[in-house]
Amino acid sequence: MNKILKALVTSCTLIGLVACGSGNTNIPEAHYSNDGLQLDEPLTEYSQVTVTSLKEGADLPIGVAVPAGGASNSIFVSEERKNIVLQHFSQVSAENIMKMDALHPSQGNFNFDAADELVNFAANNGLSVHGHVLVWHSQTAGWMESFSGSKVEWIDMMENHVTQIATHFSGRLQSWDVVNEAFLENGEYRDDGSIWYQNIGAEFIERAFTTARSADANAELYYNDYNLSSSEPKIDAVVAMVKDFQARNIPIDGVGFQMHIGADSPSADTIKAHFQKVVDLGIKVKITELDIRMNAANNDDALTPDIAERQKERYYEVVSAYLETVPAAQRGGITIWGITDADSWIINLYDQPDWPLLFNSELEAKPALQGVADAIADNQ
Ligand code: XIL
């Protein structure tokens, strides 16, 4: 990028992504590959991004997952990322630093420094925090994987983990993902790979919820999972679990739909129907980890204006589906899983180019950001 263009782009970003172009074109932008390299293509036109703050005027939490702690792209290292968070979002989730391995690296030793830094940052800037995550089969601590004991000892170990952590953050978090990914796509409990299910059985789930509520009376407690907007057996299993909890007074306040989804599926109708199943239970629905893959077939190596436009429409469709289906009182909010395309976990997961998020690897707002803003403005 030549220096003048670079300066223009930078100043446009700094003044808040207001329209810096004319007609229906945004600032002149080059195409970028995932690693931010300029590709050999003509300057081109993305549709205009005029939103200056996503959260402004939104009557629900608008969240983003942030890298923190020792991550090289931590918002405490990258001033630009931090500014994006402050400008556009009203809630943060920790992308990694509040997981089991990070908070509880060896038995009985808790490491709260990085998470406290994030929670304090949020409090000082008027952001709420969604805690992610108390009990999950993945990113457990090594000592947990090699723990050996009776069922009662496993229960003690897990409940102590939940108690210590939920107590530490009590009063400072809006909500927790209490249990993550306990079901499979066929609606059965995840057995393979889950030390919790294998050693405690399905009751680990309700025990985690009951223990979390005892430690923090006010945080909203969520069950969180992926493919809940696409897999019918999976959402039905979660609905059955919630009904059972409600019948037995096990606390649960909402279901988190991760929503790592594709450009074309699930359809808006399917997404709405699956949200509706949770709405009907009278608890909250939260989109906890939204990102939208645009290059699943691996046919593209750059974010073309056409792809950017389709992604804008898809973000619009998903956010509209949520706002149309979930009544205001049951909206837990919408969280985007990462700040820039370069940071997205999707890139590592599939090891191919993609652009799943709202900002490109140059920290510039994409049309997708406008898609979310438009959906909020049109449907609230
Ligand atoms: C991902 C993070 O984004 C990555 O940085 C990490 O390497 C693996 O975990 N479902 C979840 C999140 O609940 O915790 C995952 O986050 C993405 C899938």
Coordinates of C-alpha atoms and ligand atoms in Angstrom, one line a residue:
M1 CA 0.0 0.0 0.0
N2 CA 1.5 3.4 -0.9
K3 CA 2.0 5.8 1.9
I4 CA -0.8 8.2 1.0
L5 CA -3.3 5.5 0.8
K6 CA -2.0 4.0 4.1
A7 CA -2.4 7.4 5.8
L8 CA -5.9 7.7 4.5
V9 CA -6.9 4.3 5.6
T10 CA -5.4 4.9 9.0
S11 CA -7.0 8.2 9.5
C12 CA -10.3 6.9 8.5
T13 CA -9.9 4.1 11.0
L14 CA -9.0 6.5 13.7
I15 CA -11.8 8.9 13.2
G16 CA -14.2 6.1 13.7
L17 CA -14.8 4.4 10.4
V18 CA -17.1 7.1 9.3
A19 CA -17.7 7.3 5.6
C20 CA -14.4 8.2 4.0
G21 CA -15.4 7.7 0.4
S22 CA -18.1 8.9 -1.8
G23 CA -21.1 7.4 -3.6
N24 CA -21.5 3.8 -2.7
T25 CA -17.8 3.2 -2.3
N26 CA -15.9 3.1 0.9
I27 CA -12.3 4.3 1.2
P28 CA -10.3 2.9 -1.5
E29 CA -9.0 -0.4 -0.2
A30 CA -6.7 -3.0 -1.6
H31 CA -7.4 -6.7 -1.3
Y32 CA -5.7 -8.4 1.6
S33 CA -4.8 -12.0 2.1
N34 CA -5.2 -13.4 5.6
D35 CA -1.7 -12.5 6.6
G36 CA -2.3 -8.9 5.6
L37 CA -0.2 -8.9 2.5
Q38 CA -1.5 -6.7 -0.3
L39 CA -2.5 -8.8 -3.2
D40 CA -1.8 -7.7 -6.8
E41 CA -5.3 -6.5 -7.6
P42 CA -6.7 -3.1 -8.4
L43 CA -8.0 -0.8 -5.7
T44 CA -11.6 -1.8 -5.2
E45 CA -14.8 -0.9 -3.6
Y46 CA -16.4 -2.4 -0.6
S47 CA -19.8 -1.1 0.4
Q48 CA -19.7 1.8 2.8
V49 CA -19.2 1.3 6.5
T50 CA -20.8 4.2 8.3
V51 CA -21.4 2.8 11.7
T52 CA -19.4 4.6 14.3
S53 CA -20.3 2.4 17.3
L54 CA -22.0 -0.9 17.1
K55 CA -23.1 -0.8 20.7
E56 CA -24.7 2.7 20.5
G57 CA -28.4 2.4 20.6
A58 CA -28.4 -1.4 21.0
D59 CA -30.5 -2.5 23.9
L60 CA -28.7 -5.8 24.3
P61 CA -25.1 -6.7 25.2
I62 CA -22.9 -6.5 22.1
G63 CA -19.9 -8.6 23.0
V64 CA -16.5 -9.7 21.6
A65 CA -14.1 -12.4 22.5
V66 CA -10.7 -10.8 23.3
P67 CA -7.2 -12.1 23.4
A68 CA -5.5 -11.1 26.7
G69 CA -2.9 -12.4 29.1
G70 CA 0.3 -13.3 27.3
A71 CA -1.2 -13.5 23.8
S72 CA 0.8 -11.6 21.2
N73 CA -2.4 -10.0 19.9
S74 CA -3.6 -9.2 23.4
I75 CA -5.8 -6.1 23.7
F76 CA -3.3 -4.9 26.3
V77 CA -0.5 -5.0 23.8
S78 CA -2.4 -3.9 20.7
E79 CA -3.8 -0.5 21.3
E80 CA -5.7 -0.7 18.0
R81 CA -7.6 -3.8 19.1
K82 CA -8.3 -2.2 22.5
N83 CA -9.7 0.8 20.8
I84 CA -12.0 -1.3 18.6
V85 CA -13.3 -3.1 21.7
L86 CA -14.0 0.2 23.5
Q87 CA -15.6 1.9 20.4
H88 CA -17.9 -0.9 19.4
F89 CA -18.6 -3.4 22.1
S90 CA -20.4 -3.3 25.5
Q91 CA -19.3 -6.8 26.7
V92 CA -16.2 -9.0 26.6
S93 CA -15.6 -12.7 26.8
A94 CA -12.0 -13.9 27.4
E95 CA -11.0 -16.0 24.3
N96 CA -8.8 -18.2 26.4
I97 CA -7.6 -16.8 29.7
M98 CA -10.7 -17.9 31.8
K99 CA -10.6 -21.5 30.7
M100 CA -9.8 -24.3 33.2
D101 CA -6.1 -24.7 32.2
A102 CA -5.5 -20.9 32.5
L103 CA -7.2 -20.3 35.8
H104 CA -6.3 -23.5 37.5
P105 CA -2.9 -24.7 36.2
S106 CA -2.0 -27.0 39.1
Q107 CA -4.3 -28.5 41.7
G108 CA -5.3 -25.9 44.3
N109 CA -3.2 -23.2 42.6
F110 CA -5.2 -20.6 40.8
N111 CA -3.8 -17.9 38.5
F112 CA -6.2 -15.0 38.4
D113 CA -3.8 -12.3 37.3
A114 CA -4.6 -12.1 33.6
A115 CA -8.3 -12.6 34.1
D116 CA -8.4 -9.9 36.8
E117 CA -6.6 -7.5 34.5
L118 CA -9.4 -8.1 31.9
V119 CA -12.3 -7.9 34.3
N120 CA -10.8 -4.7 35.8
F121 CA -10.3 -3.2 32.4
A122 CA -14.0 -4.0 31.6
A123 CA -15.2 -2.5 34.9
N124 CA -13.2 0.6 34.4
N125 CA -14.6 1.1 30.9
G126 CA -18.2 0.3 31.6
L127 CA -18.2 -3.1 29.8
S128 CA -19.8 -6.2 31.2
V129 CA -18.0 -9.6 31.2
H130 CA -19.4 -13.0 30.1
G131 CA -17.3 -15.7 31.9
H132 CA -16.0 -18.4 29.6
V133 CA -15.9 -21.2 30.9
L134 CA -16.2 -23.2 34.2
V135 CA -16.4 -26.8 33.0
W136 CA -15.5 -28.1 29.5
H137 CA -13.9 -31.3 28.2
S138 CA -11.3 -29.2 26.2
Q139 CA -8.6 -26.9 27.5
T140 CA -8.7 -28.7 30.8
A141 CA -5.6 -28.6 33.0
G142 CA -3.1 -31.4 32.6
W143 CA -3.4 -32.4 36.2
M144 CA -7.2 -32.8 35.7
E145 CA -6.6 -35.2 32.8
S146 CA -4.4 -37.3 35.0
F147 CA -6.4 -37.1 38.2
S148 CA -7.3 -40.4 39.6
G149 CA -10.0 -41.0 42.2
S150 CA -13.4 -42.3 43.0
K151 CA -16.5 -40.7 41.6
V152 CA -16.9 -38.8 44.9
E153 CA -13.4 -37.5 44.6
W154 CA -14.0 -36.4 41.0
I155 CA -17.1 -34.6 42.1
D156 CA -15.2 -32.9 44.9
M157 CA -12.5 -31.9 42.5
M158 CA -14.8 -30.4 39.9
E159 CA -17.0 -28.7 42.5
N160 CA -14.0 -27.2 44.2
H161 CA -12.8 -25.8 40.8
V162 CA -16.2 -24.2 40.2
T163 CA -16.5 -22.8 43.7
Q164 CA -13.1 -21.2 43.8
I165 CA -13.4 -19.6 40.5
A166 CA -17.0 -18.5 40.7
T167 CA -16.4 -17.1 44.2
H168 CA -13.3 -15.2 43.0
F169 CA -15.3 -13.4 40.3
S170 CA -18.6 -13.2 42.2
G171 CA -20.3 -9.8 41.7
R172 CA -18.1 -8.9 38.8
L173 CA -19.5 -11.0 36.0
Q174 CA -22.7 -10.6 34.1
S175 CA -22.9 -14.3 33.3
W176 CA -21.0 -17.6 33.0
D177 CA -20.8 -20.4 30.5
V178 CA -21.1 -23.0 33.3
V179 CA -20.8 -26.1 31.1
N180 CA -19.6 -26.1 27.5
E181 CA -20.2 -28.8 24.8
A182 CA -21.6 -31.7 26.9
F183 CA -23.7 -33.1 24.0
L184 CA -22.9 -34.6 20.6
E185 CA -24.7 -33.9 17.3
N186 CA -26.9 -37.0 17.8
G187 CA -28.2 -35.7 21.1
E188 CA -26.3 -38.1 23.2
Y189 CA -23.9 -37.0 26.0
R190 CA -20.3 -36.5 24.9
D191 CA -18.5 -39.4 26.4
D192 CA -15.3 -39.9 24.4
G193 CA -12.8 -37.2 25.4
S194 CA -14.8 -35.8 28.4
I195 CA -13.1 -36.6 31.7
W196 CA -16.2 -35.1 33.4
Y197 CA -18.8 -37.4 31.9
Q198 CA -16.5 -40.4 32.1
N199 CA -15.7 -40.0 35.8
I200 CA -18.9 -38.4 37.1
G201 CA -21.6 -39.2 34.6
A202 CA -24.2 -36.8 33.3
E203 CA -24.8 -35.4 36.8
F204 CA -21.6 -33.4 36.4
I205 CA -23.7 -30.8 34.5
E206 CA -26.3 -30.1 37.1
R207 CA -23.7 -30.2 39.8
A208 CA -21.7 -27.5 38.0
F209 CA -24.8 -25.3 37.8
T210 CA -25.8 -25.8 41.4
T211 CA -22.3 -25.1 42.6
A212 CA -21.9 -22.0 40.4
R213 CA -25.1 -20.6 41.8
S214 CA -24.0 -21.2 45.4
A215 CA -20.8 -19.3 44.7
D216 CA -22.3 -16.4 42.8
A217 CA -26.0 -15.7 43.3
N218 CA -26.2 -13.1 40.6
A219 CA -24.3 -14.2 37.5
E220 CA -26.6 -15.6 34.9
L221 CA -25.8 -19.3 34.3
Y222 CA -25.6 -20.6 30.7
Y223 CA -25.3 -23.9 29.1
N224 CA -23.2 -23.3 25.9
D225 CA -22.7 -25.5 22.8
Y226 CA -21.9 -25.4 19.1
N227 CA -24.2 -26.5 16.2
L228 CA -27.3 -25.7 18.4
S229 CA -28.6 -23.6 15.5
S230 CA -28.2 -26.5 13.0
S231 CA -28.5 -29.9 14.7
E232 CA -32.0 -30.7 15.8
P233 CA -31.1 -33.7 18.0
K234 CA -28.6 -31.6 19.8
I235 CA -30.9 -28.6 20.5
D236 CA -33.6 -31.0 21.5
A237 CA -31.3 -32.7 23.9
V238 CA -30.4 -29.4 25.5
V239 CA -34.1 -28.4 25.7
A240 CA -34.9 -31.7 27.4
M241 CA -32.1 -31.1 29.9
V242 CA -33.3 -27.5 30.7
K243 CA -36.9 -28.8 31.2
D244 CA -35.6 -31.4 33.6
F245 CA -33.5 -28.8 35.4
Q246 CA -36.5 -26.5 35.7
A247 CA -38.7 -29.4 37.0
R248 CA -36.1 -30.1 39.7
N249 CA -35.1 -26.5 40.5
I250 CA -31.6 -26.8 39.2
P251 CA -30.6 -23.3 38.3
I252 CA -30.1 -22.4 34.7
D253 CA -30.7 -18.9 33.1
G254 CA -30.0 -19.4 29.5
V255 CA -28.6 -21.3 26.5
G256 CA -25.6 -20.1 24.6
F257 CA -25.6 -20.7 20.9
Q258 CA -21.9 -20.6 19.9
M259 CA -22.8 -20.1 16.2
H260 CA -19.5 -20.8 14.4
I261 CA -21.5 -21.0 11.1
G262 CA -21.1 -21.0 7.4
A263 CA -22.0 -18.6 4.7
D264 CA -25.1 -20.5 3.6
S265 CA -26.2 -22.8 6.3
P266 CA -28.0 -23.2 8.6
S267 CA -30.9 -21.3 7.0
A268 CA -32.5 -18.3 8.7
D269 CA -35.6 -20.3 9.2
T270 CA -33.8 -23.1 10.9
I271 CA -31.9 -20.7 13.1
K272 CA -35.1 -19.0 14.1
A273 CA -36.8 -22.3 14.8
H274 CA -34.0 -23.4 17.1
F275 CA -33.9 -20.1 19.0
Q276 CA -37.6 -20.4 19.4
K277 CA -37.2 -23.7 21.2
V278 CA -35.2 -22.0 23.9
V279 CA -37.5 -18.9 24.0
D280 CA -40.3 -21.2 24.8
L281 CA -38.6 -22.4 27.9
G282 CA -38.7 -18.8 29.3
I283 CA -34.9 -18.5 29.6
K284 CA -32.4 -16.4 27.8
V285 CA -30.8 -17.0 24.4
K286 CA -27.3 -15.7 23.9
I287 CA -25.2 -15.9 20.7
T288 CA -21.9 -16.5 22.4
E289 CA -19.3 -17.1 19.7
L290 CA -20.5 -15.8 16.4
D291 CA -18.2 -16.1 13.3
I292 CA -19.1 -16.7 9.7
R293 CA -16.8 -18.7 7.4
M294 CA -16.8 -17.5 3.9
N295 CA -14.3 -19.8 2.3
A296 CA -15.2 -23.3 3.4
A297 CA -14.6 -24.7 -0.1
N298 CA -11.2 -23.0 -0.2
N299 CA -11.8 -21.5 -3.6
D300 CA -10.7 -18.0 -2.7
D301 CA -7.5 -16.5 -1.5
A302 CA -8.7 -13.0 -0.8
L303 CA -11.7 -11.1 0.5
T304 CA -13.3 -9.8 -2.7
P305 CA -16.0 -7.2 -2.6
D306 CA -18.4 -9.9 -3.6
I307 CA -17.5 -12.1 -0.7
A308 CA -17.5 -9.1 1.7
E309 CA -21.0 -8.2 0.5
R310 CA -22.4 -11.8 0.9
Q311 CA -20.9 -11.8 4.4
K312 CA -22.5 -8.5 5.2
E313 CA -25.9 -9.9 4.2
R314 CA -25.3 -13.1 6.2
Y315 CA -24.4 -11.2 9.4
Y316 CA -27.6 -9.1 8.8
E317 CA -29.7 -12.2 8.4
V318 CA -28.3 -13.9 11.5
V319 CA -28.6 -10.9 13.8
S320 CA -32.1 -10.2 12.4
A321 CA -33.2 -13.8 13.0
Y322 CA -32.1 -13.4 16.6
L323 CA -33.8 -10.0 17.2
E324 CA -37.0 -11.2 15.4
T325 CA -37.3 -14.4 17.5
V326 CA -36.0 -13.6 20.9
P327 CA -38.1 -11.1 22.9
A328 CA -36.1 -8.2 24.5
A329 CA -36.3 -9.6 28.0
Q330 CA -34.8 -12.9 26.9
R331 CA -31.9 -11.5 25.0
G332 CA -28.6 -12.4 26.6
G333 CA -26.8 -10.6 23.8
I334 CA -24.6 -11.3 20.8
T335 CA -20.9 -11.9 21.0
I336 CA -18.5 -12.0 18.0
W337 CA -15.7 -14.6 18.5
G338 CA -12.7 -12.4 17.9
I339 CA -11.7 -8.9 16.7
T340 CA -9.9 -9.3 13.4
D341 CA -9.8 -11.9 10.7
A342 CA -6.1 -12.4 11.4
D343 CA -6.9 -13.4 15.0
S344 CA -9.8 -15.8 14.2
W345 CA -9.4 -19.3 15.6
I346 CA -11.1 -20.5 12.3
I347 CA -7.9 -19.8 10.4
N348 CA -5.9 -22.2 12.6
L349 CA -8.7 -24.7 12.7
Y350 CA -9.0 -25.2 9.0
D351 CA -5.6 -24.0 7.9
Q352 CA -6.9 -22.1 4.8
P353 CA -7.7 -18.5 4.1
D354 CA -10.9 -17.1 5.5
W355 CA -12.4 -13.9 6.8
P356 CA -14.9 -14.7 9.5
L357 CA -15.1 -11.6 11.6
L358 CA -16.0 -7.9 11.4
F359 CA -12.6 -6.3 11.0
N360 CA -9.9 -7.3 8.5
S361 CA -6.3 -8.1 9.4
E362 CA -5.4 -4.4 8.8
L363 CA -7.8 -3.6 11.7
E364 CA -10.2 -1.9 9.2
A365 CA -14.0 -2.3 9.5
K366 CA -15.6 -4.6 7.0
P367 CA -19.0 -4.4 5.4
A368 CA -19.9 -7.2 7.8
L369 CA -19.8 -4.6 10.7
Q370 CA -22.4 -2.5 8.8
G371 CA -24.5 -5.7 8.3
V372 CA -24.7 -6.2 12.1
A373 CA -25.4 -2.5 12.7
D374 CA -28.1 -2.4 10.1
A375 CA -29.8 -5.5 11.6
I376 CA -29.8 -3.9 15.0
A377 CA -31.2 -0.6 13.7
D378 CA -33.9 -2.4 11.6
N379 CA -35.1 -5.0 14.1
Q380 CA -34.8 -3.6 17.6
Ligands
XIL1 C1 -11.0 -21.3 20.9 C2 -10.1 -20.1 20.9 O1 -10.6 -19.2 20.0 C3 -8.7 -20.5 20.4 O2 -7.8 -19.5 20.5 C4 -8.2 -21.8 21.2 O3 -7.0 -22.2 20.6 C5 -9.2 -22.9 21.1 O4 -10.4 -22.4 21.6 N1 -15.7 -23.2 21.3 C6 -15.4 -22.5 22.4 C7 -14.3 -21.6 22.5 O5 -16.2 -22.6 23.4 O6 -13.6 -21.7 23.7 C8 -13.2 -22.0 21.4 O7 -12.2 -21.0 21.5 C9 -13.9 -22.1 20.1 C10 -14.9 -23.1 20.1

